[in-house]
Coordinates of C-alpha atoms in Angstrom, one line a residue:
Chain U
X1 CA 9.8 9.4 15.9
X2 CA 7.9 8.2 13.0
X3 CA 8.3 10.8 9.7
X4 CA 5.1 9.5 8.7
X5 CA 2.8 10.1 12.1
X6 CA -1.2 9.8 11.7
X7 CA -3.8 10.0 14.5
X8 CA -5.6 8.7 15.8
X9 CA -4.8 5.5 15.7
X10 CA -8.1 3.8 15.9
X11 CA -11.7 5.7 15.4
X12 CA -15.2 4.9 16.6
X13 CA -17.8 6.7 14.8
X14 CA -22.0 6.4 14.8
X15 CA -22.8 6.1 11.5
X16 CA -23.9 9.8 10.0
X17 CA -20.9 11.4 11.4
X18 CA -18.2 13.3 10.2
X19 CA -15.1 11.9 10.5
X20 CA -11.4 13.8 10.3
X21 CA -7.9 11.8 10.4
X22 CA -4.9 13.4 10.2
X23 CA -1.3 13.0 9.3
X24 CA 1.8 14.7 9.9
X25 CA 4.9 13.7 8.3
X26 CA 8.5 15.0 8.5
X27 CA 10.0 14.7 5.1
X28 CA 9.9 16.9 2.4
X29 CA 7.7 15.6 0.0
X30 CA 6.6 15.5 -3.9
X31 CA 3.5 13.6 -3.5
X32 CA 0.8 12.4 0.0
X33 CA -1.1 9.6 -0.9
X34 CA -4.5 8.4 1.1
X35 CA -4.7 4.7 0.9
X36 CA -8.2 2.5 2.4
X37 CA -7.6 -1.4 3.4
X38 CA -10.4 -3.2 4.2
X39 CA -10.1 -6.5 6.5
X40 CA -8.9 -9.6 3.6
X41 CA -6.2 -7.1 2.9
X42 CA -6.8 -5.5 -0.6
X43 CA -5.6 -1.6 -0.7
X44 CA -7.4 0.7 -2.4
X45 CA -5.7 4.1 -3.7
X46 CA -8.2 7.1 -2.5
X47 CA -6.2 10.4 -3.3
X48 CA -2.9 11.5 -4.0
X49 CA -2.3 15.3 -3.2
X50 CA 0.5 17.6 -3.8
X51 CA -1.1 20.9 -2.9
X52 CA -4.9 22.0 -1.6
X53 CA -8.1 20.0 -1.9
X54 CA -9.6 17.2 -3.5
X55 CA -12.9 15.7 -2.9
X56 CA -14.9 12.4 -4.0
X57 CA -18.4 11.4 -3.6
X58 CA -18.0 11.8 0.9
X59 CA -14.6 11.9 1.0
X60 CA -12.1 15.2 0.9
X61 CA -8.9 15.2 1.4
X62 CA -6.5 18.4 2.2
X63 CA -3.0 19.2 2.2
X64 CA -1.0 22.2 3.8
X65 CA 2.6 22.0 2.5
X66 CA 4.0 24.8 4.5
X67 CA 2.4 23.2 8.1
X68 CA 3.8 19.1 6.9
X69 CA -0.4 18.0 7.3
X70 CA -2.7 16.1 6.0
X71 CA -6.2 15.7 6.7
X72 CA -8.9 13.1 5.1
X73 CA -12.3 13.6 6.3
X74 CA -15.5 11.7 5.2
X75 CA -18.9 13.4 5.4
X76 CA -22.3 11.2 6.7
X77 CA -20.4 8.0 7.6
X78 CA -21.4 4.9 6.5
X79 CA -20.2 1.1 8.1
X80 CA -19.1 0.3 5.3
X81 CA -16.6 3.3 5.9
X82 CA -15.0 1.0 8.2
X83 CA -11.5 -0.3 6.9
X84 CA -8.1 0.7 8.1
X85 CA -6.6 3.9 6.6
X86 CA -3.3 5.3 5.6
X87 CA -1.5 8.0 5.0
X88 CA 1.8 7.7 2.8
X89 CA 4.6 10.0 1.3
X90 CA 6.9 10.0 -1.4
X91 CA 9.7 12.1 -0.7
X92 CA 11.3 14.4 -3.0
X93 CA 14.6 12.1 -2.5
X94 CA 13.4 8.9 -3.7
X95 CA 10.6 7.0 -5.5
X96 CA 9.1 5.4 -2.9
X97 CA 6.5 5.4 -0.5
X98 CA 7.0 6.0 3.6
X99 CA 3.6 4.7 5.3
X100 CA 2.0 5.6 8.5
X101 CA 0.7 3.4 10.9
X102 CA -2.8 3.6 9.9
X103 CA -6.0 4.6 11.8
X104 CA -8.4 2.0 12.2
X105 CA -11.7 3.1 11.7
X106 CA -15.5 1.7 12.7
X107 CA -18.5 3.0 12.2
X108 CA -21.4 1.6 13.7
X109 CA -25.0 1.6 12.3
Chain H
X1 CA -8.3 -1.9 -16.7
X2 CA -7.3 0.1 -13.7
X3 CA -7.0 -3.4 -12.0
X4 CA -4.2 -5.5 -10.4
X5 CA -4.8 -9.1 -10.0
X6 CA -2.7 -11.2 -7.6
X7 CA -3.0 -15.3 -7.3
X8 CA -3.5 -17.0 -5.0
X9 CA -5.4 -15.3 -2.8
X10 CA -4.1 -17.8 -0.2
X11 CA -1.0 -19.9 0.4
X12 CA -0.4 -22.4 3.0
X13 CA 3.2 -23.8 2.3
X14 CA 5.7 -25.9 4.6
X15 CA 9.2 -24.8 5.4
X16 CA 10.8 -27.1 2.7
X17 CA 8.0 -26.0 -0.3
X18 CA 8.8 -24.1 -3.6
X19 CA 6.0 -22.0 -4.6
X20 CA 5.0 -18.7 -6.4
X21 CA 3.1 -15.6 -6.1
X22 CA 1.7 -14.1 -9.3
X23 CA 0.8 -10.1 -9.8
X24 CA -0.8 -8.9 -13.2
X25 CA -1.3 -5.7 -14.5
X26 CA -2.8 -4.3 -18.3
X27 CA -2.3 -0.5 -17.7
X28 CA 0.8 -0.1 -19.5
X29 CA 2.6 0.8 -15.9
X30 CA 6.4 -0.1 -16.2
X31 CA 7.5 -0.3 -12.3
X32 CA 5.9 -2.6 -10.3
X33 CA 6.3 -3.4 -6.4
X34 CA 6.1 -6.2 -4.3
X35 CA 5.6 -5.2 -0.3
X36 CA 5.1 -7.4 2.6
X37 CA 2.6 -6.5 5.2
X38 CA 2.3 -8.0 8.6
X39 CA -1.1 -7.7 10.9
X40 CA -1.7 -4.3 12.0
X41 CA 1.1 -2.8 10.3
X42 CA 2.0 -0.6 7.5
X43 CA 2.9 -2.6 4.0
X44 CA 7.0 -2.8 4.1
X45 CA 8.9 -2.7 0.8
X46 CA 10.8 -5.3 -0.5
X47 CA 11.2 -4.9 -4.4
X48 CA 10.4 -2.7 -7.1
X49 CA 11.1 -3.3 -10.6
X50 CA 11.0 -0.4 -13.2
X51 CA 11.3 -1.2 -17.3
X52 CA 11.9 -5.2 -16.4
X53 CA 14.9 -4.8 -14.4
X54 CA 15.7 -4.7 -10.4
X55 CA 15.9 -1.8 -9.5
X56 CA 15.5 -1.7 -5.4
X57 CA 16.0 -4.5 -3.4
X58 CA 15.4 -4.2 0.2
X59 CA 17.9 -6.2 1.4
X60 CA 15.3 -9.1 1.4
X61 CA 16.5 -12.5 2.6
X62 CA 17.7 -14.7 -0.6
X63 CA 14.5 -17.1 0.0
X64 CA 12.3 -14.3 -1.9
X65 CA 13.4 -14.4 -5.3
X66 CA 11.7 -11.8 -7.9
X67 CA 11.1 -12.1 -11.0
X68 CA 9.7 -9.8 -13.8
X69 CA 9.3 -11.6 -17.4
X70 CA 7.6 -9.1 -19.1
X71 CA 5.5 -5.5 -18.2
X72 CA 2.8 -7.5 -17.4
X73 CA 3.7 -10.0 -14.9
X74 CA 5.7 -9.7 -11.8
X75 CA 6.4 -12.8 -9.8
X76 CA 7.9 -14.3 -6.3
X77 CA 9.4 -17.0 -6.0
X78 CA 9.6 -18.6 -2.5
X79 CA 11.6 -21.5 -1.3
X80 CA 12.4 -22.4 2.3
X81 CA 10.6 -19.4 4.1
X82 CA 10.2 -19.5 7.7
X83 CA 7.0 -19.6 9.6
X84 CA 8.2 -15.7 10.6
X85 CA 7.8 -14.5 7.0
X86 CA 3.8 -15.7 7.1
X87 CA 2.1 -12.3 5.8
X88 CA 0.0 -10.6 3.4
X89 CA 2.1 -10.3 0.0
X90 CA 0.8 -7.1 -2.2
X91 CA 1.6 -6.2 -5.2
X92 CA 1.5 -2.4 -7.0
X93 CA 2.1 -0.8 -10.0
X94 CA 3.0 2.5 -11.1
X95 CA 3.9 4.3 -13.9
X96 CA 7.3 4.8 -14.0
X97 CA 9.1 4.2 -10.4
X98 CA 11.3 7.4 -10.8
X99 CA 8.9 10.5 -11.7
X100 CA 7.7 11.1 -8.0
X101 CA 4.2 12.6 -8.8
X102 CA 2.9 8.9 -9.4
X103 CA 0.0 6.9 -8.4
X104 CA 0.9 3.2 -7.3
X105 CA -2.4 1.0 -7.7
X106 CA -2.2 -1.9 -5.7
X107 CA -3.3 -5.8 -6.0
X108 CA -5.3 -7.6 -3.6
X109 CA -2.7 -9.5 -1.9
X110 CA -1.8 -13.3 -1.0
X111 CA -2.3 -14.3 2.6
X112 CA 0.6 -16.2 3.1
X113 CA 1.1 -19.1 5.8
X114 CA 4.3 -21.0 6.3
X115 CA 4.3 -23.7 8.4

């Protein structure tokens, strides 16, 4: 099993909706990061979360420390929403980061 | 400048070719990462340097050689890679590697093809 799990793994959305993905991890933690990579490659840091809520323009992320989840949700979708996702962890043990497998998501106009 | 460059942006090289990949950064971060990603999977670490010196090696073969001449730069140094270790290179920066709470920014990667 994965100590980094994130579902779903891919995500088809009309454009306007609201759109959750979620991560579970296994590890204790000091940091969650939510990272966006668009086809070409470049990654793009979205949050980093130790505790609660943050939100940006459409996007929110959560955190529930106790419960080990994650969720990033982004409000009236948009194509160019679509890119692949990922969640990643630093543990408390370490520096660095422990990636999921990333959800792959489209949204269609 | 919250930005970190990488050149080039693509590499096709043959099994017997020297070449190197170049990652920039002007934020003042002192650890700095290179990762190899494969398509449709997560990036995969392979070395972080922190203050200019080595400090995690993946156990990466010895055909990736790193090198870190100042804060700045970070480079890779490849010489007689296998078609296998085609992939996208990326590049990050951070901080300090070994205060947990931080951010790592990351390039824009070199699609690399070995032939």
């Amino acid at each position: 099993k994965n100590e980094v799990e994130q579902s779903p793994q891919n995500l088809t959305a009309q454009e306007g909706e609201f759109i959750t993905i979620n991560c579970s991890y296994s590890v204790g933690i000091s940091a969650l990061h939510w990272l966006q990579q668009h086809p070409g490659g470049g990654i793009v840091s979205l949050f980093m979360l130790s505790s609660g809520k943050k939100k940006h323009g459409r996007l929110i992320a959560t955190i529930n420390i106790q419960e080990k989840h994650s969720s990033l949700h982004i409000t009236a979708s948009h194509p160019r929403d679509s890119a692949v996702y990922i969640c990643a962890v630093r543990r408390t043990s370490g520096s660095r980061l422990t990636f999921g497998e990333g959800t792959q998501l489209t949204v269609n106009p | 400048d919250t930005e970190v460059t990488q050149t080039p942006k693509h590499l096709v090289m043959g099994m017997t070719n020297k070449k190197s990949l170049k990652c920039e950064q002007h934020m003042g971060h002192r650890a700095m990462y290179w990762y190899k990603q494969k398509a449709k999977k997560p990036p995969e670490l392979m070395f972080v340097y922190s203050y200019e010196k080595l400090s995690i090696n993946e156990s990466v073969p010895s055909r990736f050689s790193p090198e870190c001449p100042n804060s700045s730069l970070l480079n890779l140094h490849l010489h007689a890679l296998q078609p296998e270790d085609s992939a996208l290179y990326l590049c990050a920066s951070s901080q300090v590697d070994m205060i947990s709470y931080n951010e790592q920014f990351f390039g824009p990667g070199t699609r690399l093809t070995v032939l």
